């Protein structure tokens, strides 16, 4: 058999693949497993979006190859969406490209700018695709630790000067996966100044920007003056409208960067299914009450997790956004050993924090994407099996 390419051999196993194996083993032993592992919304896509899809799918026009960069109407809808969100002005022709899920764009952006040996700055802990995309392009990632004492924001002053000069891309993601931390305007202003000083492209990932709690509204990177000079934002319908299976997203911002991403994509894929793009337009510009409904459910689930964990020894503050609760492990445990103990004793899957990078060691992530009754049961099982914990 032909040997695998080095770039594939060098890849760590995808985090959730490892977790899936552990779940399968527990299930084979007859455990009724509750998975709070992956962040895949359990609620259905809103009906008005499905209805549009059901109509559009019959149109022969959509059965042919779509445009590589996405339908103009979809990109215009994205521009309109940004106008409604913080009055951001975008040119649908030059400043927006349609993606087949934001994971795809995040993985491909490194192909645009990273030569073998080049550097990208990536958050640690962070969504694994930032680092993996860079690795597949032959580059190296410099990890920016996200520390709890800094509100899980990177400290740019700690990045060595030679690294900053060499870096080509910087990935940022707020509201953040896995910590659910949020960033304010002052942080983005600092990031933009830093990117200008060192000539770095900021790739902001705003996948969770619509899911804010207690009235909190996350800021979009593109709302900040100067953002478009230095970067782009990835955004997706996946989490906002429970559409992870549909694979529809976009990147928006700096025209040169968007053109580069479009060039890579036009050589690799053939665009998103048009019927999905039309349904997504209705998602972005149609009734938005569904977001409030979904957010209300996540907020209730957040309270269940945080109140339950606090009742057995944790001291967690309520997260303001996103769909994860990121918590330190109790005394005597590592991320992996605690996640394993929770699966063994309670039949509950949580994600070990070290799967998101070295700086995630000492933490685990609870995802809020499971039916509320099952979530309550999961937390009750943890309480019953662990009692009071020391930190
Ligand atoms: N970015 C972050 C931070 C994520 O957590 C995820 C998915 O979990 C994605 C991007 C990918 O989303 P999409 O479904 O648009 O590919």
mmCIF file of C-alpha atoms and ligand atoms in Angstrom:
data_model
loop_
_atom_site.group_PDB
_atom_site.id
_atom_site.type_symbol
_atom_site.label_atom_id
_atom_site.label_comp_id
_atom_site.label_asym_id
_atom_site.label_seq_id
_atom_site.Cartn_x
_atom_site.Cartn_y
_atom_site.Cartn_z
ATOM 1 C CA UNK A 1 0.000 0.000 0.000
ATOM 2 C CA UNK A 2 1.241 3.484 -0.843
ATOM 3 C CA UNK A 3 2.451 5.370 2.205
ATOM 4 C CA UNK A 4 0.373 8.285 3.448
ATOM 5 C CA UNK A 5 1.662 11.789 2.826
ATOM 6 C CA UNK A 6 3.601 13.286 5.748
ATOM 7 C CA UNK A 7 0.996 16.003 6.206
ATOM 8 C CA UNK A 8 -1.628 13.362 6.934
ATOM 9 C CA UNK A 9 0.651 11.269 9.108
ATOM 10 C CA UNK A 10 1.421 14.354 11.189
ATOM 11 C CA UNK A 11 -2.243 15.045 11.960
ATOM 12 C CA UNK A 12 -3.507 14.200 15.422
ATOM 13 C CA UNK A 13 -6.679 12.062 15.345
ATOM 14 C CA UNK A 14 -9.665 14.429 15.101
ATOM 15 C CA UNK A 15 -10.788 15.118 18.655
ATOM 16 C CA UNK A 16 -14.334 13.898 18.264
ATOM 17 C CA UNK A 17 -13.240 10.715 16.521
ATOM 18 C CA UNK A 18 -11.429 9.678 19.720
ATOM 19 C CA UNK A 19 -14.451 10.574 21.803
ATOM 20 C CA UNK A 20 -16.761 8.632 19.483
ATOM 21 C CA UNK A 21 -14.669 5.519 20.089
ATOM 22 C CA UNK A 22 -15.049 5.914 23.865
ATOM 23 C CA UNK A 23 -18.811 6.379 23.500
ATOM 24 C CA UNK A 24 -19.055 3.256 21.328
ATOM 25 C CA UNK A 25 -17.162 1.227 23.965
ATOM 26 C CA UNK A 26 -19.431 2.439 26.773
ATOM 27 C CA UNK A 27 -22.552 1.735 24.707
ATOM 28 C CA UNK A 28 -21.265 -1.760 23.932
ATOM 29 C CA UNK A 29 -21.085 -2.303 27.710
ATOM 30 C CA UNK A 30 -24.782 -1.377 27.910
ATOM 31 C CA UNK A 31 -24.321 2.129 29.385
ATOM 32 C CA UNK A 32 -27.121 4.619 28.610
ATOM 33 C CA UNK A 33 -24.702 7.304 27.453
ATOM 34 C CA UNK A 34 -25.661 10.996 27.521
ATOM 35 C CA UNK A 35 -23.323 12.961 25.294
ATOM 36 C CA UNK A 36 -22.477 16.534 26.205
ATOM 37 C CA UNK A 37 -19.508 16.215 23.870
ATOM 38 C CA UNK A 38 -19.903 17.720 20.435
ATOM 39 C CA UNK A 39 -21.495 21.167 19.897
ATOM 40 C CA UNK A 40 -24.146 20.110 17.445
ATOM 41 C CA UNK A 41 -27.488 21.858 18.071
ATOM 42 C CA UNK A 42 -30.212 19.322 18.879
ATOM 43 C CA UNK A 43 -33.110 21.627 18.021
ATOM 44 C CA UNK A 44 -34.585 21.540 14.504
ATOM 45 C CA UNK A 45 -33.986 24.088 11.751
ATOM 46 C CA UNK A 46 -36.817 26.688 11.856
ATOM 47 C CA UNK A 47 -39.801 25.676 9.720
ATOM 48 C CA UNK A 48 -39.776 28.711 7.407
ATOM 49 C CA UNK A 49 -36.235 27.783 6.287
ATOM 50 C CA UNK A 50 -37.198 24.159 5.659
ATOM 51 C CA UNK A 51 -40.304 25.283 3.745
ATOM 52 C CA UNK A 52 -38.197 27.413 1.389
ATOM 53 C CA UNK A 53 -35.847 24.499 0.837
ATOM 54 C CA UNK A 54 -38.783 22.186 0.069
ATOM 55 C CA UNK A 55 -39.948 24.566 -2.678
ATOM 56 C CA UNK A 56 -36.541 25.358 -4.104
ATOM 57 C CA UNK A 57 -35.312 21.809 -4.380
ATOM 58 C CA UNK A 58 -37.660 21.160 -7.326
ATOM 59 C CA UNK A 59 -36.209 23.956 -9.470
ATOM 60 C CA UNK A 60 -33.985 22.498 -12.230
ATOM 61 C CA UNK A 61 -31.816 25.616 -12.176
ATOM 62 C CA UNK A 62 -30.509 24.545 -8.790
ATOM 63 C CA UNK A 63 -29.613 21.075 -10.033
ATOM 64 C CA UNK A 64 -26.637 22.375 -11.999
ATOM 65 C CA UNK A 65 -23.251 23.525 -10.744
ATOM 66 C CA UNK A 66 -23.657 26.582 -8.559
ATOM 67 C CA UNK A 67 -21.412 29.656 -8.741
ATOM 68 C CA UNK A 68 -18.066 29.048 -6.993
ATOM 69 C CA UNK A 69 -18.315 32.124 -4.835
ATOM 70 C CA UNK A 70 -22.022 31.694 -4.114
ATOM 71 C CA UNK A 71 -25.196 33.186 -5.602
ATOM 72 C CA UNK A 72 -25.198 36.967 -5.752
ATOM 73 C CA UNK A 73 -28.527 36.947 -3.876
ATOM 74 C CA UNK A 74 -27.061 34.998 -0.991
ATOM 75 C CA UNK A 75 -24.086 37.341 -0.750
ATOM 76 C CA UNK A 76 -26.436 40.331 -0.953
ATOM 77 C CA UNK A 77 -28.474 38.824 1.908
ATOM 78 C CA UNK A 78 -25.281 38.510 3.961
ATOM 79 C CA UNK A 79 -24.480 42.179 3.215
ATOM 80 C CA UNK A 80 -27.996 43.158 4.322
ATOM 81 C CA UNK A 81 -27.602 41.041 7.483
ATOM 82 C CA UNK A 82 -24.393 42.902 8.374
ATOM 83 C CA UNK A 83 -26.093 46.234 7.713
ATOM 84 C CA UNK A 84 -28.732 45.255 10.255
ATOM 85 C CA UNK A 85 -25.990 44.109 12.658
ATOM 86 C CA UNK A 86 -23.990 47.158 13.588
ATOM 87 C CA UNK A 87 -24.337 49.023 10.280
ATOM 88 C CA UNK A 88 -21.435 47.216 8.621
ATOM 89 C CA UNK A 89 -21.205 48.059 4.887
ATOM 90 C CA UNK A 90 -20.027 45.225 2.631
ATOM 91 C CA UNK A 91 -19.854 44.883 -1.136
ATOM 92 C CA UNK A 92 -21.489 41.523 -2.001
ATOM 93 C CA UNK A 93 -19.360 41.237 -5.155
ATOM 94 C CA UNK A 94 -15.964 41.774 -3.603
ATOM 95 C CA UNK A 95 -16.193 41.400 0.127
ATOM 96 C CA UNK A 96 -18.238 38.219 0.646
ATOM 97 C CA UNK A 97 -17.695 34.601 -0.376
ATOM 98 C CA UNK A 98 -20.124 31.752 0.284
ATOM 99 C CA UNK A 99 -18.744 28.729 2.111
ATOM 100 C CA UNK A 100 -19.852 25.117 2.434
ATOM 101 C CA UNK A 101 -19.797 25.519 6.207
ATOM 102 C CA UNK A 102 -17.305 27.809 7.918
ATOM 103 C CA UNK A 103 -15.042 24.846 8.751
ATOM 104 C CA UNK A 104 -14.308 24.609 5.036
ATOM 105 C CA UNK A 105 -13.279 28.269 4.767
ATOM 106 C CA UNK A 106 -11.256 28.146 7.984
ATOM 107 C CA UNK A 107 -9.349 25.120 6.675
ATOM 108 C CA UNK A 108 -8.777 26.709 3.249
ATOM 109 C CA UNK A 109 -7.660 30.191 4.303
ATOM 110 C CA UNK A 110 -4.217 28.863 5.228
ATOM 111 C CA UNK A 111 -3.795 27.578 1.665
ATOM 112 C CA UNK A 112 -4.087 31.201 0.539
ATOM 113 C CA UNK A 113 -1.331 32.648 2.695
ATOM 114 C CA UNK A 114 0.765 29.962 4.372
ATOM 115 C CA UNK A 115 3.864 28.669 2.587
ATOM 116 C CA UNK A 116 5.815 25.777 4.101
ATOM 117 C CA UNK A 117 7.555 27.144 7.188
ATOM 118 C CA UNK A 118 5.196 30.122 7.609
ATOM 119 C CA UNK A 119 3.465 30.924 10.862
ATOM 120 C CA UNK A 120 -0.125 31.410 12.017
ATOM 121 C CA UNK A 121 -1.130 32.632 15.467
ATOM 122 C CA UNK A 122 -3.841 30.411 16.893
ATOM 123 C CA UNK A 123 -5.725 30.492 20.178
ATOM 124 C CA UNK A 124 -5.002 27.749 22.708
ATOM 125 C CA UNK A 125 -7.442 26.294 23.643
ATOM 126 C CA UNK A 126 -9.124 26.701 20.283
ATOM 127 C CA UNK A 127 -11.265 25.154 17.575
ATOM 128 C CA UNK A 128 -8.837 22.530 16.185
ATOM 129 C CA UNK A 129 -9.310 23.464 12.505
ATOM 130 C CA UNK A 130 -7.257 26.703 12.805
ATOM 131 C CA UNK A 131 -4.118 24.736 13.576
ATOM 132 C CA UNK A 132 -4.906 21.816 11.287
ATOM 133 C CA UNK A 133 -5.583 24.052 8.261
ATOM 134 C CA UNK A 134 -2.227 25.722 8.819
ATOM 135 C CA UNK A 135 -0.509 22.353 9.241
ATOM 136 C CA UNK A 136 -2.025 21.014 5.994
ATOM 137 C CA UNK A 137 -0.611 24.059 4.200
ATOM 138 C CA UNK A 138 2.842 23.185 5.567
ATOM 139 C CA UNK A 139 2.889 25.945 8.178
ATOM 140 C CA UNK A 140 3.394 26.034 11.907
ATOM 141 C CA UNK A 141 1.071 27.430 14.535
ATOM 142 C CA UNK A 142 2.229 29.648 17.357
ATOM 143 C CA UNK A 143 -0.181 29.106 20.222
ATOM 144 C CA UNK A 144 -1.591 32.149 21.989
ATOM 145 C CA UNK A 145 -2.625 30.874 25.429
ATOM 146 C CA UNK A 146 -6.092 31.916 26.550
ATOM 147 C CA UNK A 147 -5.860 32.275 30.314
ATOM 148 C CA UNK A 148 -8.778 32.467 32.673
ATOM 149 C CA UNK A 149 -7.204 35.478 34.455
ATOM 150 C CA UNK A 150 -7.282 37.370 31.107
ATOM 151 C CA UNK A 151 -10.907 36.466 30.449
ATOM 152 C CA UNK A 152 -9.661 33.859 27.938
ATOM 153 C CA UNK A 153 -8.371 36.602 25.627
ATOM 154 C CA UNK A 154 -4.856 36.339 24.156
ATOM 155 C CA UNK A 155 -2.228 38.731 25.519
ATOM 156 C CA UNK A 156 -0.528 40.128 22.409
ATOM 157 C CA UNK A 157 2.305 41.584 24.511
ATOM 158 C CA UNK A 158 3.461 38.044 25.320
ATOM 159 C CA UNK A 159 4.002 37.115 21.671
ATOM 160 C CA UNK A 160 7.763 37.353 20.947
ATOM 161 C CA UNK A 161 8.708 40.083 18.454
ATOM 162 C CA UNK A 162 10.281 37.636 15.959
ATOM 163 C CA UNK A 163 7.102 35.503 15.977
ATOM 164 C CA UNK A 164 4.897 38.541 15.432
ATOM 165 C CA UNK A 165 7.053 39.647 12.492
ATOM 166 C CA UNK A 166 6.882 36.215 10.906
ATOM 167 C CA UNK A 167 3.176 35.528 11.465
ATOM 168 C CA UNK A 168 0.864 35.849 8.470
ATOM 169 C CA UNK A 169 -2.507 34.918 9.941
ATOM 170 C CA UNK A 170 -4.090 35.288 13.364
ATOM 171 C CA UNK A 171 -7.206 33.320 14.248
ATOM 172 C CA UNK A 172 -9.568 34.776 16.833
ATOM 173 C CA UNK A 173 -12.943 33.426 17.901
ATOM 174 C CA UNK A 174 -15.459 35.217 20.126
ATOM 175 C CA UNK A 175 -17.857 34.174 21.536
ATOM 176 C CA UNK A 176 -15.316 31.446 22.007
ATOM 177 C CA UNK A 177 -15.292 27.727 21.574
ATOM 178 C CA UNK A 178 -14.466 26.036 23.928
ATOM 179 C CA UNK A 179 -14.472 28.648 26.740
ATOM 180 C CA UNK A 180 -17.620 30.652 25.786
ATOM 181 C CA UNK A 181 -15.631 33.802 26.646
ATOM 182 C CA UNK A 182 -16.630 37.018 24.897
ATOM 183 C CA UNK A 183 -14.574 39.930 23.560
ATOM 184 C CA UNK A 184 -15.435 43.614 23.738
ATOM 185 C CA UNK A 185 -14.706 46.448 21.364
ATOM 186 C CA UNK A 186 -11.511 47.425 23.210
ATOM 187 C CA UNK A 187 -10.054 43.972 22.600
ATOM 188 C CA UNK A 188 -10.787 44.082 18.877
ATOM 189 C CA UNK A 189 -9.291 47.584 18.621
ATOM 190 C CA UNK A 190 -6.088 46.225 20.184
ATOM 191 C CA UNK A 191 -6.111 43.205 17.845
ATOM 192 C CA UNK A 192 -6.543 45.441 14.773
ATOM 193 C CA UNK A 193 -3.680 47.741 15.883
ATOM 194 C CA UNK A 194 -1.481 44.700 16.439
ATOM 195 C CA UNK A 195 -2.362 43.240 13.032
ATOM 196 C CA UNK A 196 -1.588 46.570 11.349
ATOM 197 C CA UNK A 197 1.733 46.913 13.151
ATOM 198 C CA UNK A 198 2.949 43.438 12.163
ATOM 199 C CA UNK A 199 1.096 43.044 8.856
ATOM 200 C CA UNK A 200 -0.981 40.063 9.938
ATOM 201 C CA UNK A 201 -4.382 39.029 8.556
ATOM 202 C CA UNK A 202 -6.995 38.551 11.272
ATOM 203 C CA UNK A 203 -9.394 35.670 10.652
ATOM 204 C CA UNK A 204 -12.196 36.168 13.128
ATOM 205 C CA UNK A 205 -14.561 33.270 13.637
ATOM 206 C CA UNK A 206 -17.974 34.538 14.717
ATOM 207 C CA UNK A 207 -19.865 31.236 14.626
ATOM 208 C CA UNK A 208 -21.596 31.928 17.991
ATOM 209 C CA UNK A 209 -22.210 35.674 17.664
ATOM 210 C CA UNK A 210 -26.011 35.407 17.751
ATOM 211 C CA UNK A 211 -26.247 33.348 20.914
ATOM 212 C CA UNK A 212 -26.062 35.807 23.812
ATOM 213 C CA UNK A 213 -27.688 35.455 27.250
ATOM 214 C CA UNK A 214 -29.419 37.788 29.697
ATOM 215 C CA UNK A 215 -29.777 40.411 26.962
ATOM 216 C CA UNK A 216 -26.057 40.383 26.087
ATOM 217 C CA UNK A 217 -25.320 41.031 22.399
ATOM 218 C CA UNK A 218 -21.857 39.897 21.230
ATOM 219 C CA UNK A 219 -19.885 42.417 19.131
ATOM 220 C CA UNK A 220 -18.960 41.451 15.575
ATOM 221 C CA UNK A 221 -15.301 41.954 14.621
ATOM 222 C CA UNK A 222 -16.386 43.646 11.389
ATOM 223 C CA UNK A 223 -18.253 46.328 13.374
ATOM 224 C CA UNK A 224 -14.935 47.708 14.592
ATOM 225 C CA UNK A 225 -13.430 50.531 12.512
ATOM 226 C CA UNK A 226 -10.398 49.284 10.586
ATOM 227 C CA UNK A 227 -11.392 45.604 10.753
ATOM 228 C CA UNK A 228 -11.825 45.347 7.004
ATOM 229 C CA UNK A 229 -8.314 46.729 6.453
ATOM 230 C CA UNK A 230 -6.754 43.779 8.229
ATOM 231 C CA UNK A 231 -9.075 40.844 8.117
ATOM 232 C CA UNK A 232 -12.149 38.807 7.507
ATOM 233 C CA UNK A 233 -14.878 37.211 9.571
ATOM 234 C CA UNK A 234 -16.114 33.673 9.162
ATOM 235 C CA UNK A 235 -19.754 33.212 9.962
ATOM 236 C CA UNK A 236 -22.203 30.419 9.614
ATOM 237 C CA UNK A 237 -25.884 29.609 9.811
ATOM 238 C CA UNK A 238 -24.997 26.372 11.609
ATOM 239 C CA UNK A 239 -25.399 27.412 15.230
ATOM 240 C CA UNK A 240 -27.745 30.403 14.870
ATOM 241 C CA UNK A 241 -30.416 28.508 12.943
ATOM 242 C CA UNK A 242 -29.653 24.887 13.925
ATOM 243 C CA UNK A 243 -28.316 24.177 10.449
ATOM 244 C CA UNK A 244 -25.089 22.259 11.015
ATOM 245 C CA UNK A 245 -26.174 19.565 8.561
ATOM 246 C CA UNK A 246 -26.934 22.009 5.754
ATOM 247 C CA UNK A 247 -23.357 23.273 5.315
ATOM 248 C CA UNK A 248 -23.875 26.922 4.558
ATOM 249 C CA UNK A 249 -21.718 29.803 5.734
ATOM 250 C CA UNK A 250 -19.640 32.729 4.513
ATOM 251 C CA UNK A 251 -16.488 34.763 4.918
ATOM 252 C CA UNK A 252 -16.717 38.553 4.716
ATOM 253 C CA UNK A 253 -14.355 41.495 4.975
ATOM 254 C CA UNK A 254 -11.120 42.464 3.256
ATOM 255 C CA UNK A 255 -11.608 42.223 -0.527
ATOM 256 C CA UNK A 256 -8.112 40.922 -1.254
ATOM 257 C CA UNK A 257 -8.403 38.134 1.306
ATOM 258 C CA UNK A 258 -11.889 37.228 0.110
ATOM 259 C CA UNK A 259 -10.607 37.066 -3.473
ATOM 260 C CA UNK A 260 -7.767 34.765 -2.397
ATOM 261 C CA UNK A 261 -10.188 32.451 -0.589
ATOM 262 C CA UNK A 262 -12.459 32.454 -3.650
ATOM 263 C CA UNK A 263 -9.499 31.487 -5.840
ATOM 264 C CA UNK A 264 -8.650 28.471 -3.673
ATOM 265 C CA UNK A 265 -12.292 27.440 -3.510
ATOM 266 C CA UNK A 266 -12.880 27.771 -7.244
ATOM 267 C CA UNK A 267 -10.067 25.279 -7.762
ATOM 268 C CA UNK A 268 -11.211 22.841 -5.078
ATOM 269 C CA UNK A 269 -14.999 22.827 -4.802
ATOM 270 C CA UNK A 270 -17.962 23.854 -6.881
ATOM 271 C CA UNK A 271 -19.951 25.954 -4.441
ATOM 272 C CA UNK A 272 -22.872 25.349 -2.091
ATOM 273 C CA UNK A 273 -26.116 23.771 -3.353
ATOM 274 C CA UNK A 274 -28.219 26.709 -4.558
ATOM 275 C CA UNK A 275 -31.471 25.525 -2.978
ATOM 276 C CA UNK A 276 -29.672 25.675 0.374
ATOM 277 C CA UNK A 277 -28.460 29.184 -0.391
ATOM 278 C CA UNK A 278 -32.019 30.347 -1.118
ATOM 279 C CA UNK A 279 -33.281 28.734 2.099
ATOM 280 C CA UNK A 280 -30.404 30.404 3.943
ATOM 281 C CA UNK A 281 -31.444 33.806 2.546
ATOM 282 C CA UNK A 282 -34.812 33.271 4.198
ATOM 283 C CA UNK A 283 -32.946 32.318 7.370
ATOM 284 C CA UNK A 284 -30.904 35.519 7.393
ATOM 285 C CA UNK A 285 -33.620 37.949 6.316
ATOM 286 C CA UNK A 286 -36.843 36.161 7.344
ATOM 287 C CA UNK A 287 -38.417 36.078 10.814
ATOM 288 C CA UNK A 288 -35.779 36.125 13.546
ATOM 289 C CA UNK A 289 -37.908 35.104 16.558
ATOM 290 C CA UNK A 290 -36.429 31.619 16.257
ATOM 291 C CA UNK A 291 -33.069 32.932 17.537
ATOM 292 C CA UNK A 292 -34.663 34.241 20.723
ATOM 293 C CA UNK A 293 -36.426 30.915 21.241
ATOM 294 C CA UNK A 294 -33.253 28.884 20.805
ATOM 295 C CA UNK A 295 -31.250 31.253 22.997
ATOM 296 C CA UNK A 296 -33.856 30.961 25.748
ATOM 297 C CA UNK A 297 -33.449 27.177 25.728
ATOM 298 C CA UNK A 298 -29.643 27.414 25.859
ATOM 299 C CA UNK A 299 -29.881 29.925 28.696
ATOM 300 C CA UNK A 300 -32.088 27.555 30.689
ATOM 301 C CA UNK A 301 -29.628 24.727 30.025
ATOM 302 C CA UNK A 302 -26.691 26.951 30.998
ATOM 303 C CA UNK A 303 -28.391 27.593 34.336
ATOM 304 C CA UNK A 304 -29.009 23.874 34.884
ATOM 305 C CA UNK A 305 -25.331 23.030 34.288
ATOM 306 C CA UNK A 306 -23.864 25.926 36.241
ATOM 307 C CA UNK A 307 -26.238 25.682 39.205
ATOM 308 C CA UNK A 308 -25.768 21.905 39.457
ATOM 309 C CA UNK A 309 -21.982 22.091 39.262
ATOM 310 C CA UNK A 310 -21.836 24.953 41.747
ATOM 311 C CA UNK A 311 -23.944 22.892 44.176
ATOM 312 C CA UNK A 312 -21.203 20.229 44.323
ATOM 313 C CA UNK A 313 -18.163 22.428 44.737
ATOM 314 C CA UNK A 314 -17.501 24.446 41.587
ATOM 315 C CA UNK A 315 -17.561 28.237 41.684
ATOM 316 C CA UNK A 316 -18.615 29.121 38.144
ATOM 317 C CA UNK A 317 -19.873 32.417 36.822
ATOM 318 C CA UNK A 318 -22.667 32.403 34.273
ATOM 319 C CA UNK A 319 -21.414 32.538 30.697
ATOM 320 C CA UNK A 320 -22.704 35.395 28.556
ATOM 321 C CA UNK A 321 -22.814 33.652 25.187
ATOM 322 C CA UNK A 322 -22.242 30.481 23.107
ATOM 323 C CA UNK A 323 -23.237 26.926 23.919
ATOM 324 C CA UNK A 324 -20.466 25.573 26.130
ATOM 325 C CA UNK A 325 -19.651 25.539 29.810
ATOM 326 C CA UNK A 326 -15.894 25.356 30.297
ATOM 327 C CA UNK A 327 -14.947 24.292 33.791
ATOM 328 C CA UNK A 328 -11.767 23.491 35.749
ATOM 329 C CA UNK A 329 -11.377 19.856 36.778
ATOM 330 C CA UNK A 330 -11.484 18.926 40.460
ATOM 331 C CA UNK A 331 -8.312 18.354 42.514
ATOM 332 C CA UNK A 332 -6.464 15.163 41.624
ATOM 333 C CA UNK A 333 -7.757 14.963 38.048
ATOM 334 C CA UNK A 334 -6.412 15.826 34.615
ATOM 335 C CA UNK A 335 -8.738 16.800 31.762
ATOM 336 C CA UNK A 336 -8.648 13.259 30.381
ATOM 337 C CA UNK A 337 -8.918 11.454 33.704
ATOM 338 C CA UNK A 338 -11.905 13.557 34.767
ATOM 339 C CA UNK A 339 -13.699 13.114 31.423
ATOM 340 C CA UNK A 340 -13.044 9.387 31.667
ATOM 341 C CA UNK A 341 -14.284 9.220 35.275
ATOM 342 C CA UNK A 342 -17.481 11.076 34.314
ATOM 343 C CA UNK A 343 -18.094 8.613 31.488
ATOM 344 C CA UNK A 344 -17.274 5.595 33.668
ATOM 345 C CA UNK A 345 -19.255 6.617 36.732
ATOM 346 C CA UNK A 346 -22.113 8.685 35.273
ATOM 347 C CA UNK A 347 -22.316 7.563 31.640
ATOM 348 C CA UNK A 348 -21.942 11.197 30.588
ATOM 349 C CA UNK A 349 -19.622 12.349 27.818
ATOM 350 C CA UNK A 350 -17.813 15.649 28.331
ATOM 351 C CA UNK A 351 -14.859 16.858 26.283
ATOM 352 C CA UNK A 352 -11.370 16.921 27.832
ATOM 353 C CA UNK A 353 -9.982 20.459 27.532
ATOM 354 C CA UNK A 354 -6.537 19.319 26.375
ATOM 355 C CA UNK A 355 -8.196 18.236 23.107
ATOM 356 C CA UNK A 356 -8.359 21.959 22.280
ATOM 357 C CA UNK A 357 -4.658 22.566 22.961
ATOM 358 C CA UNK A 358 -2.141 22.327 25.795
ATOM 359 C CA UNK A 359 -3.544 25.387 27.560
ATOM 360 C CA UNK A 360 -6.882 23.548 27.781
ATOM 361 C CA UNK A 361 -5.331 21.050 30.193
ATOM 362 C CA UNK A 362 -7.063 21.212 33.557
ATOM 363 C CA UNK A 363 -10.471 21.966 32.017
ATOM 364 C CA UNK A 364 -13.401 20.066 30.535
ATOM 365 C CA UNK A 365 -16.190 21.299 28.288
ATOM 366 C CA UNK A 366 -19.911 20.668 28.721
ATOM 367 C CA UNK A 367 -21.948 21.272 25.582
ATOM 368 C CA UNK A 368 -25.522 22.551 25.973
ATOM 369 C CA UNK A 369 -26.768 20.834 22.834
ATOM 370 C CA UNK A 370 -28.741 18.020 24.395
ATOM 371 C CA UNK A 371 -32.436 17.816 25.227
ATOM 372 C CA UNK A 372 -33.120 19.676 28.493
ATOM 373 C CA UNK A 373 -34.544 16.644 30.354
ATOM 374 C CA UNK A 374 -31.532 14.515 29.382
ATOM 375 C CA UNK A 375 -29.242 17.356 30.439
ATOM 376 C CA UNK A 376 -30.909 17.453 33.864
ATOM 377 C CA UNK A 377 -30.461 13.707 34.136
ATOM 378 C CA UNK A 378 -26.792 13.969 33.155
ATOM 379 C CA UNK A 379 -26.135 16.552 35.850
ATOM 380 C CA UNK A 380 -28.072 14.547 38.437
ATOM 381 C CA UNK A 381 -25.956 11.491 37.627
ATOM 382 C CA UNK A 382 -22.767 13.540 38.070
ATOM 383 C CA UNK A 383 -24.038 14.849 41.423
ATOM 384 C CA UNK A 384 -25.038 11.354 42.571
ATOM 385 C CA UNK A 385 -21.737 9.785 41.583
ATOM 386 C CA UNK A 386 -19.251 12.460 42.610
ATOM 387 C CA UNK A 387 -20.828 14.144 45.643
ATOM 388 C CA UNK A 388 -18.879 17.176 46.846
ATOM 389 C CA UNK A 389 -15.652 17.904 44.965
ATOM 390 C CA UNK A 390 -12.501 19.770 46.021
ATOM 391 C CA UNK A 391 -10.645 22.279 43.848
HETATM 392 N N1 LIG B 1 -16.035 27.686 14.300
HETATM 393 C C1 LIG B 1 -16.227 27.252 15.541
HETATM 394 C C2 LIG B 1 -15.628 27.997 16.657
HETATM 395 C C3 LIG B 1 -16.955 26.086 15.762
HETATM 396 O O1 LIG B 1 -17.120 25.650 17.010
HETATM 397 C C4 LIG B 1 -17.500 25.388 14.661
HETATM 398 C C5 LIG B 1 -18.255 24.134 14.840
HETATM 399 O O2 LIG B 1 -18.375 23.579 15.889
HETATM 400 C C6 LIG B 1 -17.276 25.888 13.394
HETATM 401 C C7 LIG B 1 -16.550 27.048 13.231
HETATM 402 C C8 LIG B 1 -17.780 25.183 12.155
HETATM 403 O O3 LIG B 1 -19.052 25.501 11.851
HETATM 404 P P1 LIG B 1 -19.680 25.152 10.425
HETATM 405 O O4 LIG B 1 -20.813 24.253 10.703
HETATM 406 O O5 LIG B 1 -20.067 26.471 9.845
HETATM 407 O O6 LIG B 1 -18.622 24.487 9.608
#
